[in-house]
mmCIF file of C-alpha atoms and ligand atoms in Angstrom:
data_model
loop_
_atom_site.group_PDB
_atom_site.id
_atom_site.type_symbol
_atom_site.label_atom_id
_atom_site.label_comp_id
_atom_site.label_asym_id
_atom_site.label_seq_id
_atom_site.Cartn_x
_atom_site.Cartn_y
_atom_site.Cartn_z
ATOM 1 C CA MET A 64 10.278 -47.400 -41.647
ATOM 2 C CA GLU A 65 7.753 -47.823 -44.444
ATOM 3 C CA ALA A 66 7.662 -44.964 -46.933
ATOM 4 C CA ASN A 67 4.342 -43.328 -47.678
ATOM 5 C CA LYS A 68 3.635 -44.917 -51.058
ATOM 6 C CA LYS A 69 0.893 -42.538 -52.077
ATOM 7 C CA GLN A 70 1.918 -40.141 -54.823
ATOM 8 C CA PHE A 71 -0.156 -36.954 -54.769
ATOM 9 C CA LYS A 72 -1.124 -35.259 -58.031
ATOM 10 C CA THR A 73 -1.192 -31.790 -56.480
ATOM 11 C CA LEU A 74 0.007 -30.118 -53.298
ATOM 12 C CA LEU A 75 -3.629 -29.699 -52.273
ATOM 13 C CA GLU A 76 -4.114 -33.473 -52.233
ATOM 14 C CA SER A 77 -1.397 -33.728 -49.595
ATOM 15 C CA ILE A 78 -3.486 -31.739 -47.081
ATOM 16 C CA GLY A 79 -4.546 -33.773 -44.055
ATOM 17 C CA ASN A 80 -3.617 -37.304 -42.994
ATOM 18 C CA THR A 81 -1.171 -35.785 -40.514
ATOM 19 C CA PRO A 82 0.726 -38.073 -38.113
ATOM 20 C CA ILE A 83 -0.473 -38.706 -34.582
ATOM 21 C CA VAL A 84 2.286 -39.103 -31.993
ATOM 22 C CA ARG A 85 2.345 -40.321 -28.388
ATOM 23 C CA LEU A 86 3.747 -37.687 -26.009
ATOM 24 C CA ASP A 87 5.854 -38.598 -23.017
ATOM 25 C CA LEU A 88 4.121 -36.535 -20.314
ATOM 26 C CA PRO A 89 3.969 -37.034 -16.533
ATOM 27 C CA VAL A 90 0.241 -37.920 -16.532
ATOM 28 C CA LYS A 91 -1.793 -41.150 -16.311
ATOM 29 C CA PRO A 92 -3.742 -41.117 -19.587
ATOM 30 C CA THR A 93 -2.192 -41.661 -22.995
ATOM 31 C CA VAL A 94 -1.788 -38.289 -24.711
ATOM 32 C CA LEU A 95 -1.552 -38.292 -28.506
ATOM 33 C CA ALA A 96 -0.657 -35.168 -30.466
ATOM 34 C CA LYS A 97 -2.034 -34.607 -33.949
ATOM 35 C CA LEU A 98 0.754 -32.826 -35.818
ATOM 36 C CA GLU A 99 -1.242 -30.308 -37.815
ATOM 37 C CA PHE A 100 1.849 -28.207 -38.483
ATOM 38 C CA MET A 101 2.751 -30.894 -41.039
ATOM 39 C CA ASN A 102 0.079 -29.687 -43.452
ATOM 40 C CA PRO A 103 1.614 -28.109 -46.592
ATOM 41 C CA SER A 104 1.105 -24.451 -45.591
ATOM 42 C CA GLY A 105 2.009 -25.290 -41.994
ATOM 43 C CA SER A 106 -1.249 -25.413 -40.048
ATOM 44 C CA LEU A 107 -4.601 -27.102 -39.489
ATOM 45 C CA LYS A 108 -6.224 -24.301 -41.472
ATOM 46 C CA ASP A 109 -5.363 -25.949 -44.798
ATOM 47 C CA ARG A 110 -8.276 -28.286 -44.207
ATOM 48 C CA ALA A 111 -10.992 -25.701 -43.541
ATOM 49 C CA ALA A 112 -9.699 -23.226 -46.144
ATOM 50 C CA LEU A 113 -9.627 -25.845 -48.918
ATOM 51 C CA TYR A 114 -13.122 -27.040 -48.024
ATOM 52 C CA MET A 115 -14.486 -23.472 -48.075
ATOM 53 C CA VAL A 116 -12.797 -22.550 -51.376
ATOM 54 C CA GLU A 117 -13.911 -25.727 -53.162
ATOM 55 C CA GLU A 118 -17.448 -25.353 -51.861
ATOM 56 C CA ALA A 119 -17.523 -21.765 -53.188
ATOM 57 C CA GLU A 120 -16.287 -23.039 -56.564
ATOM 58 C CA ARG A 121 -19.016 -25.711 -56.619
ATOM 59 C CA LEU A 122 -21.679 -23.113 -55.756
ATOM 60 C CA GLY A 123 -20.377 -20.636 -58.363
ATOM 61 C CA LYS A 124 -19.477 -18.042 -55.697
ATOM 62 C CA LEU A 125 -15.827 -18.085 -56.771
ATOM 63 C CA LYS A 126 -15.067 -17.929 -60.487
ATOM 64 C CA PRO A 127 -11.742 -18.625 -62.272
ATOM 65 C CA GLY A 128 -9.347 -15.688 -61.818
ATOM 66 C CA GLY A 129 -11.493 -14.325 -58.961
ATOM 67 C CA THR A 130 -10.471 -12.688 -55.683
ATOM 68 C CA ILE A 131 -10.558 -14.130 -52.175
ATOM 69 C CA VAL A 132 -10.773 -11.635 -49.261
ATOM 70 C CA GLU A 133 -10.537 -12.771 -45.644
ATOM 71 C CA ALA A 134 -10.002 -11.341 -42.151
ATOM 72 C CA THR A 135 -7.711 -13.669 -40.236
ATOM 73 C CA SER A 136 -5.056 -13.605 -37.562
ATOM 74 C CA GLY A 137 -2.834 -15.542 -39.907
ATOM 75 C CA ASN A 138 -3.143 -19.240 -40.595
ATOM 76 C CA GLN A 139 -6.453 -19.160 -42.456
ATOM 77 C CA GLY A 140 -4.900 -16.440 -44.600
ATOM 78 C CA ILE A 141 -1.716 -18.443 -45.153
ATOM 79 C CA ALA A 142 -3.774 -21.465 -46.208
ATOM 80 C CA LEU A 143 -5.882 -19.317 -48.559
ATOM 81 C CA ALA A 144 -2.732 -17.683 -49.956
ATOM 82 C CA MET A 145 -1.240 -21.107 -50.754
ATOM 83 C CA ILE A 146 -4.503 -22.327 -52.297
ATOM 84 C CA GLY A 147 -4.809 -19.082 -54.281
ATOM 85 C CA ALA A 148 -1.261 -19.481 -55.601
ATOM 86 C CA ILE A 149 -2.053 -23.017 -56.797
ATOM 87 C CA LYS A 150 -5.504 -22.268 -58.218
ATOM 88 C CA GLY A 151 -4.729 -18.802 -59.637
ATOM 89 C CA TYR A 152 -6.842 -16.520 -57.404
ATOM 90 C CA ARG A 153 -5.929 -13.037 -56.156
ATOM 91 C CA VAL A 154 -5.844 -13.209 -52.348
ATOM 92 C CA ILE A 155 -6.240 -10.212 -49.994
ATOM 93 C CA ILE A 156 -5.830 -10.787 -46.273
ATOM 94 C CA THR A 157 -6.565 -8.348 -43.417
ATOM 95 C CA VAL A 158 -4.797 -9.093 -40.119
ATOM 96 C CA PRO A 159 -4.711 -7.483 -36.650
ATOM 97 C CA ASP A 160 -1.396 -5.876 -35.719
ATOM 98 C CA ARG A 161 -0.779 -8.535 -33.034
ATOM 99 C CA THR A 162 -0.007 -10.958 -35.887
ATOM 100 C CA ALA A 163 3.554 -12.313 -35.825
ATOM 101 C CA VAL A 164 5.857 -10.716 -38.420
ATOM 102 C CA GLU A 165 6.783 -14.156 -39.752
ATOM 103 C CA LYS A 166 3.151 -14.855 -40.630
ATOM 104 C CA ILE A 167 2.858 -11.574 -42.524
ATOM 105 C CA ALA A 168 6.066 -12.403 -44.407
ATOM 106 C CA ILE A 169 4.706 -15.867 -45.285
ATOM 107 C CA LEU A 170 1.470 -14.360 -46.611
ATOM 108 C CA ARG A 171 3.463 -12.022 -48.844
ATOM 109 C CA ALA A 172 5.752 -14.875 -49.925
ATOM 110 C CA TYR A 173 2.703 -16.736 -51.288
ATOM 111 C CA GLY A 174 1.799 -13.569 -53.207
ATOM 112 C CA ALA A 175 -1.092 -12.399 -51.020
ATOM 113 C CA GLU A 176 -1.806 -8.682 -50.431
ATOM 114 C CA VAL A 177 -1.777 -7.981 -46.687
ATOM 115 C CA HIS A 178 -3.574 -5.152 -44.843
ATOM 116 C CA VAL A 179 -2.370 -4.775 -41.231
ATOM 117 C CA CYS A 180 -5.094 -3.154 -39.058
ATOM 118 C CA PRO A 181 -5.168 -1.913 -35.428
ATOM 119 C CA ASN A 182 -5.707 -4.636 -32.816
ATOM 120 C CA ALA A 183 -9.415 -3.987 -32.177
ATOM 121 C CA ALA A 184 -11.156 -5.453 -29.138
ATOM 122 C CA ASN A 185 -14.273 -6.509 -31.049
ATOM 123 C CA HIS A 186 -15.420 -7.395 -34.550
ATOM 124 C CA ASP A 187 -17.545 -4.269 -35.058
ATOM 125 C CA ASP A 188 -14.703 -1.781 -34.552
ATOM 126 C CA PRO A 189 -14.571 0.190 -37.850
ATOM 127 C CA GLN A 190 -10.762 0.408 -37.590
ATOM 128 C CA GLY A 191 -10.435 -3.362 -37.102
ATOM 129 C CA TYR A 192 -9.442 -6.062 -39.567
ATOM 130 C CA HIS A 193 -12.960 -7.480 -39.898
ATOM 131 C CA ALA A 194 -14.466 -4.157 -40.964
ATOM 132 C CA ARG A 195 -11.604 -3.618 -43.440
ATOM 133 C CA ALA A 196 -12.208 -7.017 -45.048
ATOM 134 C CA GLU A 197 -15.941 -6.269 -45.415
ATOM 135 C CA GLN A 198 -15.092 -2.962 -47.070
ATOM 136 C CA LEU A 199 -12.753 -4.665 -49.565
ATOM 137 C CA LEU A 200 -15.366 -7.323 -50.289
ATOM 138 C CA HIS A 201 -17.823 -4.622 -51.313
ATOM 139 C CA GLU A 202 -15.283 -2.658 -53.328
ATOM 140 C CA ILE A 203 -13.949 -5.544 -55.478
ATOM 141 C CA PRO A 204 -16.411 -6.924 -58.048
ATOM 142 C CA GLY A 205 -16.969 -10.689 -57.738
ATOM 143 C CA ALA A 206 -14.826 -10.988 -54.610
ATOM 144 C CA PHE A 207 -15.530 -13.963 -52.367
ATOM 145 C CA MET A 208 -15.086 -14.040 -48.582
ATOM 146 C CA PRO A 209 -14.940 -17.492 -46.950
ATOM 147 C CA ASN A 210 -15.879 -15.735 -43.679
ATOM 148 C CA GLN A 211 -14.407 -18.369 -41.401
ATOM 149 C CA TYR A 212 -16.032 -16.830 -38.298
ATOM 150 C CA TYR A 213 -19.564 -17.175 -39.676
ATOM 151 C CA SER A 214 -19.368 -20.298 -41.796
ATOM 152 C CA LYS A 215 -20.524 -23.792 -41.041
ATOM 153 C CA SER A 216 -18.304 -24.990 -43.896
ATOM 154 C CA ASN A 217 -15.281 -24.112 -41.742
ATOM 155 C CA ALA A 218 -16.378 -26.755 -39.225
ATOM 156 C CA MET A 219 -17.359 -29.152 -42.036
ATOM 157 C CA GLY A 220 -13.751 -29.134 -43.282
ATOM 158 C CA HIS A 221 -12.833 -30.727 -39.944
ATOM 159 C CA TYR A 222 -15.938 -32.918 -39.794
ATOM 160 C CA TYR A 223 -14.916 -34.605 -43.051
ATOM 161 C CA SER A 224 -11.161 -34.867 -42.437
ATOM 162 C CA THR A 225 -9.707 -34.226 -38.946
ATOM 163 C CA GLY A 226 -12.525 -36.051 -37.117
ATOM 164 C CA PRO A 227 -12.416 -39.305 -39.139
ATOM 165 C CA GLU A 228 -8.588 -39.342 -39.044
ATOM 166 C CA ILE A 229 -8.555 -39.101 -35.234
ATOM 167 C CA TRP A 230 -11.177 -41.838 -34.949
ATOM 168 C CA GLN A 231 -9.166 -44.154 -37.219
ATOM 169 C CA GLN A 232 -5.740 -43.328 -35.767
ATOM 170 C CA THR A 233 -6.972 -44.071 -32.218
ATOM 171 C CA GLU A 234 -8.956 -47.143 -33.384
ATOM 172 C CA GLY A 235 -12.042 -45.573 -31.817
ATOM 173 C CA LYS A 236 -10.424 -45.357 -28.380
ATOM 174 C CA VAL A 237 -10.233 -41.553 -28.053
ATOM 175 C CA THR A 238 -11.971 -40.366 -24.852
ATOM 176 C CA HIS A 239 -11.024 -36.656 -24.805
ATOM 177 C CA PHE A 240 -10.252 -34.148 -27.530
ATOM 178 C CA ILE A 241 -8.529 -30.841 -26.715
ATOM 179 C CA ALA A 242 -7.977 -28.054 -29.256
ATOM 180 C CA GLY A 243 -7.593 -24.294 -29.403
ATOM 181 C CA ALA A 244 -10.839 -22.395 -30.000
ATOM 182 C CA GLY A 245 -10.735 -19.376 -32.300
ATOM 183 C CA THR A 246 -13.495 -19.568 -34.874
ATOM 184 C CA CYS A 247 -14.423 -22.849 -33.114
ATOM 185 C CA GLY A 248 -14.450 -24.660 -36.470
ATOM 186 C CA THR A 249 -12.074 -27.335 -35.172
ATOM 187 C CA ILE A 250 -13.862 -28.184 -31.921
ATOM 188 C CA SER A 251 -17.277 -28.020 -33.627
ATOM 189 C CA GLY A 252 -16.397 -30.162 -36.659
ATOM 190 C CA VAL A 253 -14.245 -32.720 -34.850
ATOM 191 C CA GLY A 254 -16.666 -32.643 -31.901
ATOM 192 C CA GLN A 255 -19.653 -33.436 -34.097
ATOM 193 C CA TYR A 256 -17.866 -36.299 -35.840
ATOM 194 C CA LEU A 257 -16.449 -37.904 -32.686
ATOM 195 C CA LYS A 258 -19.728 -37.607 -30.768
ATOM 196 C CA GLU A 259 -21.572 -39.270 -33.647
ATOM 197 C CA GLN A 260 -19.170 -42.222 -33.255
ATOM 198 C CA ASN A 261 -19.262 -42.208 -29.434
ATOM 199 C CA PRO A 262 -21.381 -39.658 -27.539
ATOM 200 C CA ALA A 263 -19.201 -40.162 -24.417
ATOM 201 C CA VAL A 264 -16.132 -38.505 -26.010
ATOM 202 C CA LYS A 265 -15.454 -35.201 -24.245
ATOM 203 C CA ILE A 266 -14.672 -32.145 -26.367
ATOM 204 C CA ILE A 267 -12.614 -29.399 -24.747
ATOM 205 C CA GLY A 268 -11.872 -25.999 -26.287
ATOM 206 C CA VAL A 269 -9.027 -23.771 -25.095
ATOM 207 C CA ASP A 270 -9.854 -20.050 -25.171
ATOM 208 C CA ALA A 271 -7.915 -16.844 -24.434
ATOM 209 C CA ALA A 272 -8.778 -15.667 -20.910
ATOM 210 C CA ASN A 273 -9.357 -12.106 -22.182
ATOM 211 C CA SER A 274 -11.688 -13.102 -25.020
ATOM 212 C CA PHE A 275 -15.249 -11.894 -25.515
ATOM 213 C CA TYR A 276 -16.457 -15.395 -24.540
ATOM 214 C CA SER A 277 -14.347 -16.054 -21.430
ATOM 215 C CA SER A 278 -14.051 -12.569 -19.909
ATOM 216 C CA LYS A 279 -16.648 -10.204 -18.442
ATOM 217 C CA GLU A 280 -14.366 -7.374 -19.553
ATOM 218 C CA PRO A 281 -12.805 -8.527 -22.845
ATOM 219 C CA LYS A 282 -9.381 -7.037 -23.560
ATOM 220 C CA THR A 283 -6.832 -7.545 -26.291
ATOM 221 C CA TYR A 284 -4.507 -10.525 -25.877
ATOM 222 C CA THR A 285 -1.321 -11.693 -27.540
ATOM 223 C CA VAL A 286 -1.884 -15.432 -28.040
ATOM 224 C CA GLU A 287 -2.639 -16.133 -31.691
ATOM 225 C CA GLY A 288 -5.059 -18.522 -33.320
ATOM 226 C CA LEU A 289 -7.267 -19.025 -30.305
ATOM 227 C CA GLY A 290 -9.648 -16.633 -28.556
ATOM 228 C CA ILE A 291 -13.439 -16.704 -29.048
ATOM 229 C CA ASP A 292 -14.504 -13.190 -30.036
ATOM 230 C CA VAL A 293 -17.575 -14.146 -32.030
ATOM 231 C CA ILE A 294 -20.304 -16.652 -31.298
ATOM 232 C CA SER A 295 -21.899 -17.692 -34.566
ATOM 233 C CA GLU A 296 -23.258 -20.808 -36.235
ATOM 234 C CA THR A 297 -19.633 -21.948 -36.749
ATOM 235 C CA PHE A 298 -19.541 -22.666 -32.998
ATOM 236 C CA ASN A 299 -21.709 -25.720 -32.352
ATOM 237 C CA GLN A 300 -21.936 -25.396 -28.572
ATOM 238 C CA ALA A 301 -23.990 -28.612 -28.351
ATOM 239 C CA VAL A 302 -20.910 -30.741 -29.096
ATOM 240 C CA VAL A 303 -18.462 -28.872 -26.820
ATOM 241 C CA ASP A 304 -18.286 -30.006 -23.181
ATOM 242 C CA HIS A 305 -15.884 -27.420 -21.714
ATOM 243 C CA VAL A 306 -14.202 -24.207 -22.764
ATOM 244 C CA ILE A 307 -11.101 -23.566 -20.645
ATOM 245 C CA PRO A 308 -9.554 -20.068 -20.565
ATOM 246 C CA ILE A 309 -5.794 -19.626 -20.552
ATOM 247 C CA THR A 310 -3.617 -16.578 -19.907
ATOM 248 C CA ASP A 311 -0.996 -15.303 -22.335
ATOM 249 C CA GLU A 312 1.659 -16.033 -19.720
ATOM 250 C CA ASP A 313 0.756 -19.721 -19.276
ATOM 251 C CA ALA A 314 0.487 -20.209 -23.032
ATOM 252 C CA PHE A 315 3.861 -18.572 -23.757
ATOM 253 C CA ASN A 316 5.662 -20.358 -20.903
ATOM 254 C CA THR A 317 4.430 -23.799 -21.921
ATOM 255 C CA THR A 318 5.277 -23.088 -25.577
ATOM 256 C CA ARG A 319 8.887 -22.360 -24.540
ATOM 257 C CA ARG A 320 9.041 -25.345 -22.189
ATOM 258 C CA VAL A 321 7.831 -28.014 -24.604
ATOM 259 C CA ALA A 322 10.400 -26.944 -27.195
ATOM 260 C CA LYS A 323 13.225 -27.564 -24.686
ATOM 261 C CA GLU A 324 11.792 -30.510 -22.782
ATOM 262 C CA ASN A 325 9.844 -32.396 -25.437
ATOM 263 C CA GLY A 326 11.423 -31.287 -28.705
ATOM 264 C CA LEU A 327 8.115 -29.783 -29.789
ATOM 265 C CA LEU A 328 8.720 -26.475 -31.589
ATOM 266 C CA VAL A 329 5.062 -25.509 -31.763
ATOM 267 C CA GLY A 330 2.967 -22.360 -31.908
ATOM 268 C CA ILE A 331 1.407 -20.525 -28.967
ATOM 269 C CA SER A 332 -2.015 -22.147 -29.316
ATOM 270 C CA SER A 333 -0.331 -25.563 -29.109
ATOM 271 C CA GLY A 334 1.479 -24.427 -25.944
ATOM 272 C CA ALA A 335 -1.905 -23.351 -24.565
ATOM 273 C CA VAL A 336 -3.479 -26.689 -25.465
ATOM 274 C CA LEU A 337 -0.614 -28.640 -23.860
ATOM 275 C CA HIS A 338 -0.858 -26.518 -20.698
ATOM 276 C CA VAL A 339 -4.565 -27.327 -20.425
ATOM 277 C CA ALA A 340 -3.992 -31.003 -21.297
ATOM 278 C CA LEU A 341 -1.413 -31.393 -18.505
ATOM 279 C CA LYS A 342 -3.822 -29.930 -15.959
ATOM 280 C CA TYR A 343 -6.962 -31.632 -17.242
ATOM 281 C CA ALA A 344 -5.233 -35.028 -17.356
ATOM 282 C CA GLN A 345 -4.728 -34.912 -13.570
ATOM 283 C CA GLN A 346 -8.375 -35.971 -13.163
ATOM 284 C CA LEU A 347 -8.111 -38.795 -15.738
ATOM 285 C CA THR A 348 -6.939 -42.435 -15.559
ATOM 286 C CA GLU A 349 -4.752 -44.894 -17.521
ATOM 287 C CA ASN A 350 -7.888 -45.910 -19.420
ATOM 288 C CA ASP A 351 -8.316 -42.484 -20.961
ATOM 289 C CA LEU A 352 -6.906 -41.449 -24.313
ATOM 290 C CA VAL A 353 -6.505 -37.730 -24.896
ATOM 291 C CA VAL A 354 -5.925 -36.289 -28.372
ATOM 292 C CA VAL A 355 -4.489 -32.779 -28.555
ATOM 293 C CA ILE A 356 -4.179 -30.605 -31.641
ATOM 294 C CA LEU A 357 -0.811 -28.996 -32.334
ATOM 295 C CA ALA A 358 -2.163 -26.440 -34.769
ATOM 296 C CA ASP A 359 1.007 -24.854 -36.134
ATOM 297 C CA SER A 360 4.783 -24.642 -35.754
ATOM 298 C CA GLY A 361 6.908 -22.482 -33.469
ATOM 299 C CA ARG A 362 8.787 -21.272 -36.536
ATOM 300 C CA SER A 363 6.016 -18.717 -37.093
ATOM 301 C CA TYR A 364 6.677 -17.158 -33.669
ATOM 302 C CA LEU A 365 10.458 -17.015 -33.402
ATOM 303 C CA ASN A 366 10.523 -13.277 -32.673
ATOM 304 C CA LYS A 367 7.406 -13.154 -30.532
ATOM 305 C CA VAL A 368 8.034 -16.186 -28.333
ATOM 306 C CA PHE A 369 11.545 -17.509 -28.631
ATOM 307 C CA ILE A 370 14.087 -14.798 -29.484
ATOM 308 C CA ALA A 371 13.028 -12.501 -26.638
ATOM 309 C CA GLN A 372 13.780 -15.129 -23.982
ATOM 310 C CA GLN A 373 16.987 -15.341 -21.939
ATOM 311 C CA PRO A 374 19.185 -18.325 -22.798
ATOM 312 C CA GLU A 375 19.112 -20.814 -19.931
ATOM 313 C CA PRO A 376 21.758 -23.500 -19.409
ATOM 314 C CA ARG A 377 20.557 -27.071 -19.504
ATOM 315 C CA GLN A 378 20.237 -28.606 -16.060
ATOM 316 C CA ALA A 379 22.037 -31.852 -16.977
ATOM 317 C CA VAL A 380 24.339 -33.247 -14.289
ATOM 318 C CA LYS A 381 27.466 -35.437 -14.646
ATOM 319 C CA SER A 382 26.927 -38.779 -12.978
ATOM 320 C CA THR A 383 30.291 -39.024 -11.160
ATOM 321 C CA PRO A 384 29.975 -39.434 -7.379
ATOM 322 C CA HIS A 385 32.549 -36.725 -6.578
ATOM 323 C CA SER A 386 31.501 -33.897 -8.793
ATOM 324 C CA GLN A 387 28.026 -32.561 -9.329
ATOM 325 C CA GLU A 388 29.121 -30.246 -12.109
ATOM 326 C CA ARG A 389 26.611 -28.859 -14.469
ATOM 327 C CA ILE A 390 27.279 -29.676 -18.112
ATOM 328 C CA VAL A 391 26.456 -26.622 -20.130
HETATM 329 N N1 PMP B 627 -4.482 -22.473 -33.302
HETATM 330 C C1 PMP B 627 -3.997 -21.811 -34.369
HETATM 331 C C2 PMP B 627 -2.536 -21.573 -34.473
HETATM 332 C C3 PMP B 627 -4.890 -21.334 -35.351
HETATM 333 O O1 PMP B 627 -4.416 -20.663 -36.416
HETATM 334 C C4 PMP B 627 -6.275 -21.551 -35.192
HETATM 335 C C5 PMP B 627 -7.204 -21.012 -36.209
HETATM 336 N N2 PMP B 627 -7.671 -19.720 -35.908
HETATM 337 C C6 PMP B 627 -6.728 -22.218 -34.033
HETATM 338 C C7 PMP B 627 -5.787 -22.679 -33.124
HETATM 339 C C8 PMP B 627 -8.172 -22.398 -33.706
HETATM 340 O O2 PMP B 627 -8.895 -23.085 -34.673
HETATM 341 P P1 PMP B 627 -10.406 -22.723 -34.955
HETATM 342 O O3 PMP B 627 -10.411 -21.399 -35.659
HETATM 343 O O4 PMP B 627 -10.881 -23.839 -35.821
HETATM 344 O O5 PMP B 627 -11.141 -22.641 -33.662
#
């Protein structure tokens, strides 16, 4: 195996250029997974967060020693906390109380201040994490809020990095792109880039079934990372072909299954994306090439997804003709 010869000058330079891996799935098209959990803070959000912070620095909105405030269900905050630790910013993150305990611990490990707020059903709820972040922004002089839900720069982070990488790694052969949709920065940025290369590429977002976008009666949900609760200029609907809703149950079950059956210890949004990919691929052929985003690792959800489950014996069978014993 050839070693990666590139020596990075800073941790931030090592963001992106994640591997793309062929998955062995019982479907006709080739399915390639982009391993975004291999970014330095552990998720795809390193890309968008770095782009937004460096743009704010260029525009003079964020000054040396300044404060970054953001409302996030976790990974954007984790990415900002890592970037803040490297660049010397104070970072304050507000999260909903559905956020996995591991993510809150990671935020604190990077030195961020974390405010845990009630799990509000919409962004305007004064008790919710969005309202709390706005309040902090106004209270702290010179504070900067990347505002991932309302920022085109969020999508541009993916337009300039994730999109071109996928195009190069598939040698222009990608036909379908499937990713979780939260702020919709990923599907909008990658979607714009891929459609500029080939307008026939289909862009598919995976949403929480109970979200503001997918449900007539939005309710809270437990999947993390995805769920469209705001439609803003971050969401470029013109480049998105389908948004497919998924239940908590399907997302959690597939997340558990792929760890055991495919060796993929991934987060809940990745489980959701793989569930949709398996179904969607039924209508595709050998000539199609599907790229899925595995946004973060299952290590952030050990309590929420994995520890609560019952241990199940492996269904392996001894291949002797007389005994059909189960090897446990
Ligand atoms: N999955 C996970 C685990 C995430 O943290 C995010 C970011 N919220 C997404 C999917 C969705 O990405 P985006 O916000 O770009 O739509």
